[in-house]
Amino acid sequence: MKCSACKARLARYREGDLSAAAASAVRDHLERCQGCQAFLAELSALEARLARVREIEPRSDFTQLVMARIAALPSPARAGQRSRLWWLGMYDVVAWVLLAALAATGILHWQAIVGEGGLLAGRLALAGADLYRIAGHFHLGVYAAAGVLIESLAAIAIAIAARRTLRNVGNNLLGARAI
Ligand SMILES: [Zn+2]
């Protein structure tokens, strides 16, 4: 018997599926051939491994069960989104109020306001875009509108504060010139 013929019969040989004559021929070849002995050992090891895999195979309704449990869970992403929107809004308002207060009390000079305002506007535009993108993703048009409203109100407030500061600066300059 050739090795190829022996190997072709080994699986059926292990299962006792061969005729007595064929099994005897395979047994004779195995006794003389180390290569086919090794192949038989490999086949047995593979069979054992497959048996273990079958043991840990999940039940047939595993996916449905997991998906049902996930569906039953409260949505943490939604809660996180809401708190993030709230945080962005607060950051926005606080930043603008702080700048307006500093400008109104004259701590910030108008040149500084222009510079700081530009910087802040850049940062707030980013925050606004972020807000808008999140709102758009969750189809929360109300949040987007609220974001735009907050930006507009804050911008108006800072404009009023800046104009008052500019007028004070102007008066000071005029006063200095009059003397
Ligand atoms: Zn052989």
PDB file of C-alpha atoms and ligand atoms in Angstrom:
ATOM      1  CA  MET A   1       0.000   0.000   0.000  1.00  0.00           C
ATOM      2  CA  LYS A   2       1.234   3.495  -0.847  1.00  0.00           C
ATOM      3  CA  CYS A   3       1.263   6.302   1.730  1.00  0.00           C
ATOM      4  CA  SER A   4      -1.338   8.288  -0.244  1.00  0.00           C
ATOM      5  CA  ALA A   5      -3.708   5.311  -0.238  1.00  0.00           C
ATOM      6  CA  CYS A   6      -3.105   4.732   3.488  1.00  0.00           C
ATOM      7  CA  LYS A   7      -3.726   8.408   4.380  1.00  0.00           C
ATOM      8  CA  ALA A   8      -6.915   8.407   2.308  1.00  0.00           C
ATOM      9  CA  ARG A   9      -8.224   5.508   4.417  1.00  0.00           C
ATOM     10  CA  LEU A  10      -7.016   6.652   7.871  1.00  0.00           C
ATOM     11  CA  ALA A  11     -10.146   8.587   8.881  1.00  0.00           C
ATOM     12  CA  ARG A  12     -12.397   5.629   8.063  1.00  0.00           C
ATOM     13  CA  TYR A  13      -9.806   3.307   9.696  1.00  0.00           C
ATOM     14  CA  ARG A  14     -10.060   5.247  12.992  1.00  0.00           C
ATOM     15  CA  GLU A  15     -13.829   4.988  12.899  1.00  0.00           C
ATOM     16  CA  GLY A  16     -13.682   1.245  12.170  1.00  0.00           C
ATOM     17  CA  ASP A  17     -15.447   1.897   8.905  1.00  0.00           C
ATOM     18  CA  LEU A  18     -13.178  -0.216   6.688  1.00  0.00           C
ATOM     19  CA  SER A  19     -13.606  -3.806   5.644  1.00  0.00           C
ATOM     20  CA  ALA A  20     -11.501  -6.319   7.582  1.00  0.00           C
ATOM     21  CA  ALA A  21      -9.109  -6.742   4.618  1.00  0.00           C
ATOM     22  CA  ALA A  22      -8.690  -2.964   4.073  1.00  0.00           C
ATOM     23  CA  ALA A  23      -8.197  -2.345   7.816  1.00  0.00           C
ATOM     24  CA  SER A  24      -5.578  -5.071   7.957  1.00  0.00           C
ATOM     25  CA  ALA A  25      -3.733  -3.535   4.964  1.00  0.00           C
ATOM     26  CA  VAL A  26      -3.727  -0.120   6.636  1.00  0.00           C
ATOM     27  CA  ARG A  27      -2.521  -1.649   9.940  1.00  0.00           C
ATOM     28  CA  ASP A  28       0.331  -3.422   8.113  1.00  0.00           C
ATOM     29  CA  HIS A  29       1.375  -0.187   6.404  1.00  0.00           C
ATOM     30  CA  LEU A  30       1.213   1.810   9.659  1.00  0.00           C
ATOM     31  CA  GLU A  31       3.538  -0.701  11.386  1.00  0.00           C
ATOM     32  CA  ARG A  32       6.190  -0.075   8.733  1.00  0.00           C
ATOM     33  CA  CYS A  33       5.621   3.659   8.024  1.00  0.00           C
ATOM     34  CA  GLN A  34       6.481   6.363  10.572  1.00  0.00           C
ATOM     35  CA  GLY A  35       5.129   9.095   8.281  1.00  0.00           C
ATOM     36  CA  CYS A  36       1.646   7.599   8.265  1.00  0.00           C
ATOM     37  CA  GLN A  37       1.853   6.930  12.031  1.00  0.00           C
ATOM     38  CA  ALA A  38       2.573  10.631  12.563  1.00  0.00           C
ATOM     39  CA  PHE A  39      -0.301  11.549  10.241  1.00  0.00           C
ATOM     40  CA  LEU A  40      -2.648   9.302  12.241  1.00  0.00           C
ATOM     41  CA  ALA A  41      -1.491  10.933  15.487  1.00  0.00           C
ATOM     42  CA  GLU A  42      -2.140  14.392  13.961  1.00  0.00           C
ATOM     43  CA  LEU A  43      -5.574  13.284  12.851  1.00  0.00           C
ATOM     44  CA  SER A  44      -6.387  12.097  16.376  1.00  0.00           C
ATOM     45  CA  ALA A  45      -5.131  15.346  17.945  1.00  0.00           C
ATOM     46  CA  LEU A  46      -7.194  17.399  15.480  1.00  0.00           C
ATOM     47  CA  GLU A  47     -10.269  15.303  16.254  1.00  0.00           C
ATOM     48  CA  ALA A  48      -9.777  15.899  19.997  1.00  0.00           C
ATOM     49  CA  ARG A  49      -9.405  19.664  19.428  1.00  0.00           C
ATOM     50  CA  LEU A  50     -12.571  19.788  17.321  1.00  0.00           C
ATOM     51  CA  ALA A  51     -14.441  17.919  20.059  1.00  0.00           C
ATOM     52  CA  ARG A  52     -13.375  20.588  22.594  1.00  0.00           C
ATOM     53  CA  VAL A  53     -14.482  23.416  20.264  1.00  0.00           C
ATOM     54  CA  ARG A  54     -17.874  21.746  19.876  1.00  0.00           C
ATOM     55  CA  GLU A  55     -18.171  21.645  23.679  1.00  0.00           C
ATOM     56  CA  ILE A  56     -17.745  25.437  24.082  1.00  0.00           C
ATOM     57  CA  GLU A  57     -19.865  26.284  21.064  1.00  0.00           C
ATOM     58  CA  PRO A  58     -22.568  28.762  22.200  1.00  0.00           C
ATOM     59  CA  ARG A  59     -26.202  27.766  22.124  1.00  0.00           C
ATOM     60  CA  SER A  60     -28.029  28.386  18.848  1.00  0.00           C
ATOM     61  CA  ASP A  61     -30.037  31.361  20.208  1.00  0.00           C
ATOM     62  CA  PHE A  62     -26.936  33.005  21.758  1.00  0.00           C
ATOM     63  CA  THR A  63     -26.987  36.044  19.420  1.00  0.00           C
ATOM     64  CA  GLN A  64     -30.705  36.701  19.910  1.00  0.00           C
ATOM     65  CA  LEU A  65     -30.267  36.430  23.689  1.00  0.00           C
ATOM     66  CA  VAL A  66     -27.373  38.924  23.747  1.00  0.00           C
ATOM     67  CA  MET A  67     -29.188  41.356  21.443  1.00  0.00           C
ATOM     68  CA  ALA A  68     -32.328  41.142  23.591  1.00  0.00           C
ATOM     69  CA  ARG A  69     -30.303  41.936  26.733  1.00  0.00           C
ATOM     70  CA  ILE A  70     -28.599  44.874  25.001  1.00  0.00           C
ATOM     71  CA  ALA A  71     -31.990  46.199  23.853  1.00  0.00           C
ATOM     72  CA  ALA A  72     -33.260  45.954  27.438  1.00  0.00           C
ATOM     73  CA  LEU A  73     -30.363  48.054  28.786  1.00  0.00           C
ATOM     74  CA  PRO A  74     -30.852  51.808  29.280  1.00  0.00           C
ATOM     75  CA  SER A  75     -28.980  53.834  26.665  1.00  0.00           C
ATOM     76  CA  PRO A  76     -25.861  55.311  28.318  1.00  0.00           C
ATOM     77  CA  ALA A  77     -24.816  57.137  25.130  1.00  0.00           C
ATOM     78  CA  ARG A  78     -27.943  59.286  25.156  1.00  0.00           C
ATOM     79  CA  ALA A  79     -27.444  60.351  28.785  1.00  0.00           C
ATOM     80  CA  GLY A  80     -23.772  61.168  28.084  1.00  0.00           C
ATOM     81  CA  GLN A  81     -24.759  63.233  25.058  1.00  0.00           C
ATOM     82  CA  ARG A  82     -27.187  65.319  27.080  1.00  0.00           C
ATOM     83  CA  SER A  83     -24.633  66.063  29.810  1.00  0.00           C
ATOM     84  CA  ARG A  84     -22.049  66.990  27.169  1.00  0.00           C
ATOM     85  CA  LEU A  85     -24.456  69.443  25.527  1.00  0.00           C
ATOM     86  CA  TRP A  86     -25.183  70.942  28.927  1.00  0.00           C
ATOM     87  CA  TRP A  87     -21.471  71.272  29.662  1.00  0.00           C
ATOM     88  CA  LEU A  88     -20.781  72.963  26.317  1.00  0.00           C
ATOM     89  CA  GLY A  89     -23.629  75.394  26.897  1.00  0.00           C
ATOM     90  CA  MET A  90     -22.350  76.281  30.369  1.00  0.00           C
ATOM     91  CA  TYR A  91     -18.811  76.742  29.081  1.00  0.00           C
ATOM     92  CA  ASP A  92     -20.151  79.043  26.393  1.00  0.00           C
ATOM     93  CA  VAL A  93     -22.223  81.199  28.731  1.00  0.00           C
ATOM     94  CA  VAL A  94     -19.565  81.370  31.468  1.00  0.00           C
ATOM     95  CA  ALA A  95     -16.841  82.344  28.989  1.00  0.00           C
ATOM     96  CA  TRP A  96     -18.942  85.107  27.448  1.00  0.00           C
ATOM     97  CA  VAL A  97     -20.238  86.407  30.827  1.00  0.00           C
ATOM     98  CA  LEU A  98     -16.672  86.471  32.181  1.00  0.00           C
ATOM     99  CA  LEU A  99     -15.445  88.419  29.169  1.00  0.00           C
ATOM    100  CA  ALA A 100     -18.412  90.802  29.304  1.00  0.00           C
ATOM    101  CA  ALA A 101     -17.888  91.396  33.051  1.00  0.00           C
ATOM    102  CA  LEU A 102     -14.165  92.061  32.578  1.00  0.00           C
ATOM    103  CA  ALA A 103     -14.922  94.457  29.736  1.00  0.00           C
ATOM    104  CA  ALA A 104     -17.718  96.235  31.625  1.00  0.00           C
ATOM    105  CA  THR A 105     -15.554  96.804  34.721  1.00  0.00           C
ATOM    106  CA  GLY A 106     -12.753  98.156  32.559  1.00  0.00           C
ATOM    107  CA  ILE A 107     -10.264  95.445  33.582  1.00  0.00           C
ATOM    108  CA  LEU A 108      -9.939  94.487  29.921  1.00  0.00           C
ATOM    109  CA  HIS A 109      -9.046  97.327  27.538  1.00  0.00           C
ATOM    110  CA  TRP A 110     -10.730  97.444  24.157  1.00  0.00           C
ATOM    111  CA  GLN A 111      -7.563  96.464  22.302  1.00  0.00           C
ATOM    112  CA  ALA A 112      -7.341  93.426  24.550  1.00  0.00           C
ATOM    113  CA  ILE A 113     -11.051  92.732  24.013  1.00  0.00           C
ATOM    114  CA  VAL A 114     -10.566  92.663  20.258  1.00  0.00           C
ATOM    115  CA  GLY A 115      -7.662  90.245  20.636  1.00  0.00           C
ATOM    116  CA  GLU A 116      -9.239  88.068  23.319  1.00  0.00           C
ATOM    117  CA  GLY A 117     -12.588  88.219  21.594  1.00  0.00           C
ATOM    118  CA  GLY A 118     -11.073  86.938  18.392  1.00  0.00           C
ATOM    119  CA  LEU A 119      -9.407  84.084  20.221  1.00  0.00           C
ATOM    120  CA  LEU A 120     -12.554  83.259  22.143  1.00  0.00           C
ATOM    121  CA  ALA A 121     -14.726  83.500  19.047  1.00  0.00           C
ATOM    122  CA  GLY A 122     -12.483  80.941  17.375  1.00  0.00           C
ATOM    123  CA  ARG A 123     -12.798  78.570  20.312  1.00  0.00           C
ATOM    124  CA  LEU A 124     -16.540  79.113  20.632  1.00  0.00           C
ATOM    125  CA  ALA A 125     -17.045  78.572  16.910  1.00  0.00           C
ATOM    126  CA  LEU A 126     -15.448  75.162  17.446  1.00  0.00           C
ATOM    127  CA  ALA A 127     -17.736  74.483  20.405  1.00  0.00           C
ATOM    128  CA  GLY A 128     -20.700  75.650  18.368  1.00  0.00           C
ATOM    129  CA  ALA A 129     -19.799  73.416  15.435  1.00  0.00           C
ATOM    130  CA  ASP A 130     -19.394  70.483  17.815  1.00  0.00           C
ATOM    131  CA  LEU A 131     -22.784  71.232  19.333  1.00  0.00           C
ATOM    132  CA  TYR A 132     -24.384  71.486  15.915  1.00  0.00           C
ATOM    133  CA  ARG A 133     -22.798  68.239  14.709  1.00  0.00           C
ATOM    134  CA  ILE A 134     -23.957  66.306  17.786  1.00  0.00           C
ATOM    135  CA  ALA A 135     -27.432  67.782  17.489  1.00  0.00           C
ATOM    136  CA  GLY A 136     -27.571  66.938  13.796  1.00  0.00           C
ATOM    137  CA  HIS A 137     -26.454  63.375  14.426  1.00  0.00           C
ATOM    138  CA  PHE A 138     -29.243  62.819  16.936  1.00  0.00           C
ATOM    139  CA  HIS A 139     -31.736  64.898  14.932  1.00  0.00           C
ATOM    140  CA  LEU A 140     -32.040  67.279  17.875  1.00  0.00           C
ATOM    141  CA  GLY A 141     -32.911  70.453  16.023  1.00  0.00           C
ATOM    142  CA  VAL A 142     -34.014  72.061  19.285  1.00  0.00           C
ATOM    143  CA  TYR A 143     -30.518  71.674  20.745  1.00  0.00           C
ATOM    144  CA  ALA A 144     -28.982  73.152  17.608  1.00  0.00           C
ATOM    145  CA  ALA A 145     -31.379  76.111  17.742  1.00  0.00           C
ATOM    146  CA  ALA A 146     -30.627  76.573  21.458  1.00  0.00           C
ATOM    147  CA  GLY A 147     -26.893  76.547  20.700  1.00  0.00           C
ATOM    148  CA  VAL A 148     -27.302  79.216  18.011  1.00  0.00           C
ATOM    149  CA  LEU A 149     -29.531  81.288  20.339  1.00  0.00           C
ATOM    150  CA  ILE A 150     -26.975  81.111  23.175  1.00  0.00           C
ATOM    151  CA  GLU A 151     -24.162  82.131  20.796  1.00  0.00           C
ATOM    152  CA  SER A 152     -26.240  85.053  19.484  1.00  0.00           C
ATOM    153  CA  LEU A 153     -27.287  86.296  22.933  1.00  0.00           C
ATOM    154  CA  ALA A 154     -23.728  86.020  24.218  1.00  0.00           C
ATOM    155  CA  ALA A 155     -22.418  87.861  21.156  1.00  0.00           C
ATOM    156  CA  ILE A 156     -24.947  90.679  21.665  1.00  0.00           C
ATOM    157  CA  ALA A 157     -24.025  90.937  25.367  1.00  0.00           C
ATOM    158  CA  ILE A 158     -20.313  91.178  24.609  1.00  0.00           C
ATOM    159  CA  ALA A 159     -20.966  93.712  21.836  1.00  0.00           C
ATOM    160  CA  ILE A 160     -22.867  95.986  24.275  1.00  0.00           C
ATOM    161  CA  ALA A 161     -20.109  95.632  26.889  1.00  0.00           C
ATOM    162  CA  ALA A 162     -17.405  96.320  24.316  1.00  0.00           C
ATOM    163  CA  ARG A 163     -19.190  99.437  23.022  1.00  0.00           C
ATOM    164  CA  ARG A 164     -19.518 100.840  26.567  1.00  0.00           C
ATOM    165  CA  THR A 165     -15.810 100.224  27.183  1.00  0.00           C
ATOM    166  CA  LEU A 166     -14.938 101.823  23.821  1.00  0.00           C
ATOM    167  CA  ARG A 167     -17.041 104.894  24.709  1.00  0.00           C
ATOM    168  CA  ASN A 168     -15.196 105.222  28.048  1.00  0.00           C
ATOM    169  CA  VAL A 169     -11.871 104.960  26.245  1.00  0.00           C
ATOM    170  CA  GLY A 170     -13.069 107.571  23.742  1.00  0.00           C
ATOM    171  CA  ASN A 171     -14.156 109.940  26.538  1.00  0.00           C
ATOM    172  CA  ASN A 172     -10.803 109.544  28.254  1.00  0.00           C
ATOM    173  CA  LEU A 173      -8.979 110.353  25.030  1.00  0.00           C
ATOM    174  CA  LEU A 174     -11.182 113.434  24.433  1.00  0.00           C
ATOM    175  CA  GLY A 175     -10.659 114.519  28.050  1.00  0.00           C
ATOM    176  CA  ALA A 176      -6.923 114.218  27.711  1.00  0.00           C
ATOM    177  CA  ARG A 177      -6.990 116.240  24.497  1.00  0.00           C
ATOM    178  CA  ALA A 178      -9.144 118.994  26.065  1.00  0.00           C
ATOM    179  CA  ILE A 179      -6.507 119.515  28.799  1.00  0.00           C
TER     180      ILE A 179
HETATM  181 ZN    ZN B   1       3.020   5.605   4.751  1.00  0.00          ZN
END
